[in-house]
Short mmCIF file of C-alpha atoms and ligand atoms in Angstrom, two decimals:
data_model
loop_
_atom_site.label_atom_id
_atom_site.label_comp_id
_atom_site.label_asym_id
_atom_site.label_seq_id
_atom_site.Cartn_x
_atom_site.Cartn_y
_atom_site.Cartn_z
CA MET C 129 -4.85 -41.47 -5.65
CA ASN C 130 -6.95 -38.69 -3.98
CA THR C 131 -10.33 -39.97 -4.51
CA ARG C 132 -12.14 -36.94 -3.27
CA TYR C 133 -10.40 -34.99 -6.05
CA GLU C 134 -11.04 -37.50 -8.63
CA SER C 135 -14.79 -37.33 -7.83
CA ALA C 136 -14.76 -33.60 -7.82
CA LYS C 137 -12.99 -33.57 -11.16
CA GLU C 138 -15.71 -35.67 -12.69
CA MET C 139 -18.36 -33.35 -11.46
CA TYR C 140 -16.66 -30.42 -12.87
CA ALA C 141 -15.96 -32.16 -16.17
CA ALA C 142 -19.73 -32.83 -16.34
CA ILE C 143 -20.32 -29.10 -16.51
CA GLY C 144 -17.40 -28.64 -18.98
CA VAL C 145 -14.72 -27.54 -16.63
CA ASP C 146 -11.21 -29.15 -16.83
CA THR C 147 -9.87 -28.75 -13.23
CA ASP C 148 -6.45 -30.09 -14.02
CA ALA C 149 -6.01 -27.40 -16.62
CA ALA C 150 -7.31 -24.83 -14.01
CA ILE C 151 -4.74 -26.05 -11.62
CA GLU C 152 -1.89 -25.84 -14.18
CA LYS C 153 -2.81 -22.36 -15.19
CA LEU C 154 -3.07 -21.13 -11.77
CA LYS C 155 0.48 -22.30 -10.98
CA ASN C 156 1.85 -19.81 -13.43
CA ILE C 157 -0.03 -16.64 -12.52
CA PRO C 158 2.28 -14.40 -10.51
CA VAL C 159 0.72 -12.56 -7.40
CA SER C 160 2.87 -9.99 -5.64
CA LEU C 161 3.35 -10.33 -1.80
CA HIS C 162 3.75 -6.86 -0.17
CA CYS C 163 6.65 -6.75 2.34
CA TRP C 164 4.74 -4.26 4.42
CA GLN C 165 2.40 -6.67 6.18
CA GLY C 166 5.27 -7.98 8.14
CA ASP C 167 6.12 -4.84 10.12
CA ASP C 168 2.97 -2.64 9.97
CA VAL C 169 4.40 -0.52 6.93
CA ILE C 170 7.14 0.99 9.11
CA GLY C 171 10.25 -0.04 7.04
CA PHE C 172 13.95 0.48 7.98
CA ASP C 173 14.80 4.11 7.11
CA ASN C 174 12.93 6.02 9.91
CA ASP C 175 11.99 5.68 13.48
CA GLY C 176 8.93 7.88 13.30
CA GLY C 177 6.36 5.35 12.54
CA LEU C 178 3.63 5.35 9.90
CA THR C 179 2.33 8.69 8.64
CA GLY C 180 0.90 10.00 5.49
CA GLY C 181 -2.92 9.08 5.29
CA ILE C 182 -2.69 5.41 6.04
CA GLN C 183 -2.65 3.75 9.44
CA THR C 184 -2.26 0.22 10.97
CA THR C 185 -4.13 -0.74 14.05
CA GLY C 186 -3.29 -3.38 16.66
CA ASP C 187 -0.14 -4.34 18.53
CA TYR C 188 0.13 -8.10 18.28
CA PRO C 189 3.44 -9.12 19.62
CA GLY C 190 6.31 -10.29 17.36
CA ARG C 191 6.58 -7.56 14.82
CA ALA C 192 9.57 -7.81 12.64
CA SER C 193 11.95 -4.88 13.39
CA ASN C 194 14.91 -5.35 11.11
CA PRO C 195 15.65 -6.79 7.78
CA GLU C 196 16.68 -10.18 9.03
CA GLU C 197 13.42 -10.66 10.90
CA LEU C 198 11.27 -9.43 8.14
CA LEU C 199 12.92 -11.66 5.43
CA ALA C 200 12.72 -14.62 7.78
CA ASP C 201 8.97 -13.98 8.35
CA MET C 202 8.23 -13.38 4.66
CA GLU C 203 10.06 -16.66 3.86
CA LYS C 204 8.10 -18.59 6.61
CA SER C 205 4.77 -17.26 5.20
CA MET C 206 5.79 -17.85 1.47
CA SER C 207 6.44 -21.52 2.43
CA LEU C 208 2.78 -21.77 3.30
CA MET C 209 1.32 -20.32 0.23
CA PRO C 210 0.78 -22.27 -3.12
CA GLY C 211 1.40 -20.57 -6.48
CA LYS C 212 3.78 -18.29 -8.13
CA LYS C 213 4.90 -15.30 -6.11
CA LYS C 214 6.51 -11.97 -6.81
CA ILE C 215 7.62 -9.77 -3.85
CA ASN C 216 6.64 -6.28 -3.44
CA VAL C 217 9.01 -3.85 -1.89
CA HIS C 218 8.68 -0.24 -0.71
CA ALA C 219 11.55 2.27 -0.78
CA ASN C 220 11.43 2.88 2.96
CA TYR C 221 12.66 -0.87 3.11
CA ALA C 222 16.11 0.17 1.97
CA ILE C 223 18.89 -1.74 3.74
CA PHE C 224 21.74 0.58 4.60
CA ASP C 225 24.57 -1.66 6.01
CA GLU C 226 26.77 -0.84 2.99
CA GLY C 227 27.88 2.72 3.37
CA GLY C 228 25.35 4.23 5.73
CA PHE C 229 22.19 6.07 5.65
CA VAL C 230 21.02 8.19 2.57
CA ASP C 231 17.75 10.12 2.19
CA ARG C 232 15.11 8.96 -0.22
CA ASP C 233 16.15 11.19 -3.14
CA LYS C 234 19.61 9.68 -3.00
CA LEU C 235 18.56 5.91 -2.94
CA GLU C 236 20.57 3.56 -5.14
CA PRO C 237 20.24 -0.10 -6.32
CA LYS C 238 22.81 -1.13 -3.87
CA HIS C 239 20.55 -0.32 -0.96
CA PHE C 240 18.29 -3.07 -2.20
CA LYS C 241 20.84 -5.68 -2.96
CA LYS C 242 19.61 -7.92 -0.16
CA TRP C 243 16.08 -7.97 -1.54
CA VAL C 244 17.52 -9.06 -4.86
CA ASP C 245 19.39 -11.81 -3.17
CA PHE C 246 16.18 -12.83 -1.48
CA ALA C 247 14.26 -12.72 -4.71
CA LYS C 248 16.92 -14.84 -6.46
CA LYS C 249 17.04 -17.28 -3.77
CA HIS C 250 13.26 -17.88 -4.17
CA GLY C 251 13.15 -17.54 -8.02
CA VAL C 252 10.69 -14.57 -7.81
CA GLY C 253 10.44 -11.04 -9.45
CA ILE C 254 10.29 -7.78 -7.55
CA ASP C 255 7.87 -5.00 -7.67
CA PHE C 256 8.67 -1.63 -6.16
CA ASN C 257 7.04 1.48 -4.71
CA PRO C 258 8.50 4.89 -4.01
CA THR C 259 7.65 5.86 -0.40
CA PHE C 260 6.01 9.34 -0.16
CA PHE C 261 5.02 9.00 3.41
CA SER C 262 6.56 8.47 6.83
CA HIS C 263 9.05 11.21 6.15
CA PRO C 264 9.76 14.77 7.66
CA LYS C 265 9.32 16.24 4.13
CA ALA C 266 5.87 14.78 3.85
CA LYS C 267 4.72 16.34 7.02
CA SER C 268 2.60 19.06 5.26
CA GLY C 269 0.59 16.19 3.51
CA LEU C 270 1.88 17.51 0.22
CA THR C 271 4.72 15.91 -1.62
CA LEU C 272 4.62 15.86 -5.39
CA SER C 273 1.94 18.66 -5.35
CA SER C 274 3.75 20.75 -2.88
CA PRO C 275 3.93 24.52 -3.58
CA ASP C 276 7.39 24.50 -1.94
CA GLU C 277 9.64 23.68 -4.87
CA ASP C 278 12.44 22.33 -2.89
CA ILE C 279 10.06 19.84 -1.25
CA ARG C 280 8.60 18.93 -4.61
CA LYS C 281 11.90 18.53 -6.19
CA PHE C 282 12.99 16.07 -3.32
CA TRP C 283 10.06 13.88 -4.11
CA ILE C 284 10.54 13.98 -7.94
CA ASP C 285 14.17 12.93 -7.27
CA HIS C 286 12.93 10.14 -5.07
CA GLY C 287 10.67 8.89 -7.75
CA LYS C 288 13.39 9.12 -10.44
CA ALA C 289 15.74 7.08 -8.09
CA CYS C 290 12.94 4.45 -7.77
CA ILE C 291 12.66 4.17 -11.51
CA ARG C 292 16.39 3.36 -11.59
CA ILE C 293 16.06 0.88 -8.74
CA SER C 294 13.12 -0.70 -10.53
CA GLU C 295 15.13 -1.24 -13.71
CA TYR C 296 17.87 -2.80 -11.56
CA PHE C 297 15.37 -5.28 -10.06
CA ALA C 298 14.00 -6.20 -13.45
CA LYS C 299 17.57 -6.66 -15.02
CA GLU C 300 18.78 -8.69 -12.00
CA THR C 301 15.69 -10.96 -11.75
CA GLY C 302 14.87 -11.12 -15.46
CA ILE C 303 11.22 -10.23 -14.54
CA THR C 304 9.42 -7.02 -15.22
CA CYS C 305 9.15 -4.69 -12.26
CA VAL C 306 5.78 -2.86 -11.51
CA MET C 307 6.61 0.45 -9.88
CA ASN C 308 3.61 2.00 -8.27
CA ILE C 309 3.25 5.66 -7.56
CA TRP C 310 0.90 6.37 -4.66
CA THR C 311 0.95 9.51 -2.49
CA GLY C 312 -1.37 10.74 0.21
CA ASP C 313 -1.34 14.29 -1.16
CA GLY C 314 -4.41 16.04 -0.17
CA MET C 315 -6.13 18.42 2.08
CA LYS C 316 -7.86 17.91 5.41
CA ASP C 317 -10.29 20.71 4.63
CA ILE C 318 -11.83 22.39 1.71
CA PRO C 319 -9.06 23.56 -0.63
CA ALA C 320 -8.71 27.11 -2.09
CA ASP C 321 -7.06 25.77 -5.34
CA ARG C 322 -7.62 22.14 -6.37
CA TYR C 323 -6.41 22.92 -9.93
CA GLY C 324 -2.96 24.21 -8.85
CA LEU C 325 -2.32 21.17 -6.66
CA ARG C 326 -3.33 18.85 -9.49
CA MET C 327 -1.32 20.61 -12.01
CA ARG C 328 1.85 20.36 -9.93
CA TYR C 329 1.02 16.76 -9.13
CA LYS C 330 0.70 15.98 -12.92
CA ASP C 331 3.77 17.88 -13.71
CA SER C 332 5.83 16.02 -10.99
CA ILE C 333 4.71 12.56 -12.13
CA GLU C 334 5.63 13.46 -15.72
CA GLN C 335 9.07 14.65 -14.55
CA ILE C 336 9.54 11.28 -12.69
CA LEU C 337 8.59 9.44 -15.91
CA SER C 338 11.05 11.34 -17.97
CA GLU C 339 13.80 9.40 -16.18
CA PRO C 340 14.87 7.12 -19.06
CA PHE C 341 13.65 3.43 -18.62
CA ASP C 342 12.58 0.47 -20.66
CA PHE C 343 8.95 0.00 -20.56
CA ASN C 344 9.31 -3.68 -21.05
CA LEU C 345 11.30 -3.77 -17.82
CA VAL C 346 9.56 -1.12 -15.69
CA LYS C 347 5.79 -0.60 -15.57
CA PRO C 348 5.11 2.64 -13.61
CA CYS C 349 1.64 2.81 -12.31
CA VAL C 350 -0.43 5.52 -10.62
CA GLU C 351 -2.85 4.44 -7.90
CA SER C 352 -5.94 6.58 -7.19
CA LYS C 353 -7.60 7.20 -3.80
CA VAL C 354 -10.71 8.83 -2.78
CA PHE C 355 -9.51 10.05 0.62
CA GLY C 356 -6.97 9.31 3.47
CA ILE C 357 -6.70 9.85 7.13
CA GLY C 358 -6.03 13.59 7.54
CA VAL C 359 -6.85 14.37 3.94
CA GLU C 360 -10.57 13.88 4.04
CA ALA C 361 -11.67 16.72 1.89
CA PHE C 362 -9.49 16.37 -1.15
CA THR C 363 -6.95 14.05 -2.80
CA CYS C 364 -4.80 15.04 -5.75
CA GLY C 365 -4.66 11.41 -7.16
CA SER C 366 -8.38 11.04 -7.47
CA SER C 367 -9.82 8.30 -9.68
CA GLU C 368 -10.43 10.63 -12.55
CA PHE C 369 -6.86 12.08 -12.18
CA ALA C 370 -5.15 8.68 -12.12
CA LEU C 371 -7.18 7.17 -14.92
CA LEU C 372 -6.67 10.20 -17.18
CA PHE C 373 -3.00 10.43 -16.38
CA ALA C 374 -2.52 6.75 -17.43
CA ALA C 375 -4.62 7.16 -20.57
CA ALA C 376 -2.59 10.20 -21.59
CA ASN C 377 0.88 8.75 -20.87
CA ASP C 378 1.74 5.51 -22.70
CA ASN C 379 4.61 4.77 -20.31
CA CYS C 380 2.22 4.53 -17.36
CA ILE C 381 -0.64 2.16 -16.46
CA PRO C 382 -3.60 2.62 -14.04
CA LEU C 383 -3.55 0.86 -10.60
CA MET C 384 -6.93 0.21 -8.77
CA ASP C 385 -6.84 -0.59 -5.00
CA ASN C 386 -10.29 -1.98 -4.07
CA GLY C 387 -10.19 0.03 -0.84
CA HIS C 388 -9.97 3.30 -2.56
CA TYR C 389 -13.47 3.94 -3.75
CA HIS C 390 -16.83 4.98 -2.29
CA PRO C 391 -18.33 1.93 -0.50
CA THR C 392 -20.96 0.98 -3.07
CA GLU C 393 -18.48 1.05 -5.95
CA VAL C 394 -16.77 -2.19 -6.84
CA VAL C 395 -13.48 -2.83 -8.63
CA SER C 396 -14.88 -6.01 -10.11
CA ASP C 397 -16.95 -3.89 -12.36
CA LYS C 398 -14.17 -1.36 -13.01
CA ILE C 399 -11.77 -4.16 -14.32
CA PRO C 400 -13.65 -4.90 -17.50
CA ALA C 401 -14.29 -1.17 -18.07
CA LEU C 402 -10.56 -0.37 -17.93
CA LEU C 403 -9.68 -3.47 -19.91
CA CYS C 404 -11.65 -1.83 -22.94
CA PHE C 405 -9.12 0.78 -23.04
CA PHE C 406 -5.85 -0.05 -21.43
CA PRO C 407 -3.53 -2.81 -22.78
CA GLU C 408 -2.52 -3.43 -19.20
CA ILE C 409 -3.75 -2.51 -15.74
CA ALA C 410 -2.69 -3.20 -12.22
CA LEU C 411 -4.51 -4.06 -8.86
CA HIS C 412 -3.99 -3.77 -5.26
CA ILE C 413 -6.15 -6.49 -3.64
CA THR C 414 -7.31 -5.61 -0.14
CA ARG C 415 -10.36 -5.77 2.03
CA PRO C 416 -12.00 -2.45 3.04
CA ILE C 417 -14.46 -2.35 5.81
CA ARG C 418 -16.45 0.87 5.85
CA TRP C 419 -13.28 2.67 4.81
CA ASP C 420 -9.77 1.91 3.45
CA SER C 421 -9.03 -0.27 6.44
CA ASP C 422 -6.87 -2.75 4.67
CA HIS C 423 -8.16 -5.76 6.46
CA VAL C 424 -6.66 -9.21 5.38
CA VAL C 425 -8.14 -10.42 2.05
CA LEU C 426 -10.61 -13.13 2.53
CA PHE C 427 -12.26 -15.52 0.11
CA ASP C 428 -15.47 -13.37 0.08
CA ASP C 429 -17.96 -12.40 -2.75
CA GLU C 430 -16.23 -9.31 -4.06
CA THR C 431 -12.75 -11.04 -3.98
CA LYS C 432 -14.18 -13.81 -6.02
CA GLU C 433 -15.90 -11.42 -8.39
CA MET C 434 -12.57 -9.48 -9.08
CA ALA C 435 -10.86 -12.71 -9.91
CA LYS C 436 -13.66 -13.87 -12.10
CA GLU C 437 -13.68 -10.63 -14.26
CA ILE C 438 -9.96 -11.05 -14.92
CA VAL C 439 -10.40 -14.69 -15.94
CA ARG C 440 -13.60 -14.26 -17.93
CA ALA C 441 -11.95 -11.35 -19.81
CA ASP C 442 -9.06 -13.69 -20.64
CA ALA C 443 -6.98 -10.94 -19.16
CA ILE C 444 -4.53 -12.83 -16.83
CA ASP C 445 -1.55 -11.63 -18.73
CA ARG C 446 -2.88 -8.05 -18.72
CA VAL C 447 -3.51 -7.61 -15.11
CA TYR C 448 -0.66 -7.10 -12.62
CA GLN C 449 -1.96 -8.58 -9.24
CA ALA C 450 -0.52 -7.39 -5.97
CA LEU C 451 -1.80 -7.69 -2.33
CA ASP C 452 -2.02 -4.72 -0.13
CA PHE C 453 -3.29 -4.97 3.40
CA PHE C 454 -1.70 -4.58 6.78
CA ASP C 455 -3.31 -5.91 10.03
CA ALA C 456 -1.20 -5.38 13.03
CA SER C 457 -3.95 -6.98 15.51
CA ILE C 458 -3.19 -10.64 14.55
CA ASN C 459 -0.21 -12.81 13.90
CA ARG C 460 1.30 -11.02 10.90
CA ILE C 461 2.68 -14.10 9.22
CA SER C 462 -0.85 -15.64 9.49
CA ALA C 463 -2.27 -12.51 7.94
CA TRP C 464 0.01 -12.65 5.03
CA THR C 465 -0.73 -16.33 4.45
CA VAL C 466 -4.56 -16.09 4.75
CA GLY C 467 -4.57 -13.10 2.34
CA PHE C 468 -2.29 -14.73 -0.18
CA ARG C 469 -4.15 -18.05 0.01
CA SER C 470 -7.54 -16.30 -0.29
CA TRP C 471 -6.65 -14.60 -3.50
CA GLN C 472 -5.28 -17.99 -4.81
CA LYS C 473 -8.63 -19.47 -3.99
CA ALA C 474 -10.54 -16.74 -5.74
CA LEU C 475 -8.35 -17.27 -8.87
CA LEU C 476 -8.86 -21.02 -8.76
CA TYR C 477 -12.54 -20.57 -8.19
CA ALA C 478 -12.75 -18.35 -11.27
CA LEU C 479 -10.73 -20.73 -13.35
CA CYS C 480 -13.16 -23.43 -12.42
CA GLU C 481 -16.24 -21.46 -13.52
CA PRO C 482 -18.05 -22.78 -16.62
CA SER C 483 -17.76 -19.27 -17.99
CA ALA C 484 -18.42 -20.17 -21.72
CA THR C 485 -21.68 -21.81 -20.65
CA PHE C 486 -22.69 -18.86 -18.49
CA LYS C 487 -21.89 -16.42 -21.17
CA LYS C 488 -23.93 -18.31 -23.79
CA LEU C 489 -26.87 -18.28 -21.37
CA GLN C 490 -26.58 -14.58 -21.05
CA ASP C 491 -26.23 -13.85 -24.75
CA ASN C 492 -29.15 -16.11 -25.54
CA GLY C 493 -31.30 -14.14 -22.99
CA ASP C 494 -31.79 -17.47 -20.85
CA LEU C 495 -31.56 -15.36 -17.62
CA THR C 496 -33.66 -17.75 -15.70
CA GLU C 497 -31.42 -20.77 -16.33
CA LEU C 498 -28.38 -18.40 -15.80
CA MET C 499 -29.53 -17.58 -12.29
CA VAL C 500 -30.18 -21.27 -11.52
CA MET C 501 -26.88 -22.40 -12.78
CA GLN C 502 -24.81 -19.68 -11.19
CA GLU C 503 -26.39 -20.53 -7.74
CA GLU C 504 -25.93 -24.27 -8.21
CA TYR C 505 -22.34 -23.68 -9.16
CA LYS C 506 -21.74 -22.35 -5.75
CA THR C 507 -22.08 -25.61 -4.05
CA MET C 508 -19.75 -27.61 -6.35
CA PRO C 509 -16.92 -29.48 -4.43
CA PHE C 510 -14.37 -26.64 -4.87
CA GLY C 511 -12.64 -27.46 -1.61
CA ASP C 512 -11.43 -30.68 -2.97
CA VAL C 513 -9.96 -28.93 -6.01
CA TRP C 514 -8.25 -26.49 -3.79
CA LEU C 515 -6.74 -29.10 -1.65
CA GLU C 516 -5.42 -30.92 -4.70
CA TYR C 517 -3.93 -27.60 -5.86
CA CYS C 518 -2.08 -27.17 -2.54
CA ARG C 519 -0.88 -30.79 -2.65
CA ARG C 520 0.44 -30.26 -6.22
CA CYS C 521 2.19 -27.06 -5.02
CA GLY C 522 3.86 -28.88 -2.32
CA VAL C 523 2.27 -26.83 0.51
CA LYS C 524 -0.13 -27.76 3.33
CA GLY C 525 -3.84 -27.64 3.03
CA ASP C 526 -6.25 -25.60 5.03
CA LYS C 527 -6.49 -26.68 8.75
CA GLU C 528 -2.79 -28.05 8.46
CA TRP C 529 -0.73 -24.98 7.66
CA PHE C 530 -1.82 -22.98 10.85
CA GLU C 531 0.18 -25.46 13.11
CA GLU C 532 3.34 -24.16 11.45
CA ILE C 533 2.35 -20.67 12.49
CA ARG C 534 1.80 -21.68 16.10
CA LYS C 535 5.16 -23.39 16.05
CA TYR C 536 6.88 -20.30 14.58
CA GLU C 537 5.16 -18.03 17.08
CA SER C 538 6.39 -19.95 20.03
CA GLU C 539 9.86 -20.69 18.72
CA VAL C 540 10.73 -17.36 17.05
CA LEU C 541 8.12 -14.50 17.38
CA SER C 542 7.68 -14.82 21.21
CA LYS C 543 11.37 -14.44 21.69
CA ARG C 544 11.43 -10.90 20.19
CA GLY C 545 11.81 -8.06 22.51
C1 RNT V 2020 -2.54 3.45 0.45
C2 RNT V 2020 -2.25 2.76 -0.87
C3 RNT V 2020 -0.82 2.19 -0.95
C4 RNT V 2020 -0.26 1.70 0.29
C5 RNT V 2020 1.06 1.14 0.11
C6 RNT V 2020 1.82 0.87 1.39
O1 RNT V 2020 -3.83 3.68 0.71
O2 RNT V 2020 -3.21 1.60 -0.80
O3 RNT V 2020 -0.80 1.38 -1.96
O4 RNT V 2020 -1.17 0.77 1.01
O5 RNT V 2020 1.95 1.91 -0.68
ZN1 ZN V 2021 -2.82 0.26 -2.39
#
């Protein structure tokens, strides 16, 4: 028997929290693990590197540079993460060994069969993303909003191809596929015509969504953003645009990335606002530092607050949760693992909150006691509950899993050219 857990469990029980129930609940919450942390968002369909408003920094050795390496690295990091996973794949991670290269408008399910095999091997679902960046036809900074009708059509066709691939993923795995539309479309400097850009952007996404699909199998999302590198003055998919697009189209849901807002805005506050209006919402969980820097997710205050808002609103089944960060300056497998484990911690921490008691204090106007209780709650023996959760999921606890990374680094990563 784990005596530290038993004692923690009693302490939580005394404030009305059932830690066993929290652990069981967390085991069934799917969190989507993004493939792009493993290779600095480069993918397999281009040799030009990352462009289109986002950037990785750092050159830590051992980057995965082909499908075999990426899948092996992902598998390694997944073995160190507790909890239920999905995998999140970008279209530029198509694998072309069956029949050669095709451009993004011609992608087919067969180009992602290896991802399906991997998902089936691990019993996980797949989320998907069209890739509107790192491509010659995205060079102007405009894709779905382009005034060049050939370019715009190319990207609409890419989006439609991705709907078909998303449905293939859902059918193969038996698990709903969340398909997220993010583009870096925007202008470096003051535009002369914002309305025209946005009207074309709107029309393009509507055309993509006109591709037939079953909304129970495929959940298209629109992700907003305030700015990107090289598009500092204007972005088509601003917050208002994305929210209103999703509100106006019942085959589309809004996705919030917590790196995509002005620095004093917080997604933890936006979650309950959106839940008042949308049956379902989606998240990209990341860690912005001063800008959309996509640092590795940590167990920090805003991360905890986001998890709490999902749990408090009893909205676990209404919020699709995906990670989105990419750090090339540290061991990439460790980055994946720390980020995933941090969000798991945040969820468990939220599930162990005596939220009914806290809500009652708030509704009764007992704000003094609410402050006292919320502060005292912070020093509960949460670490013991977390370690028990890891143990029950069959993964190593904190301070232990990192040994595995060191070993993998010396045996595998250090041998890569
Ligand atoms: C970019 C968006 C987007 C990407 C991925 C790779 O700012 O957050 O979600 O990070 O599509
Ligand atoms: Zn994102």
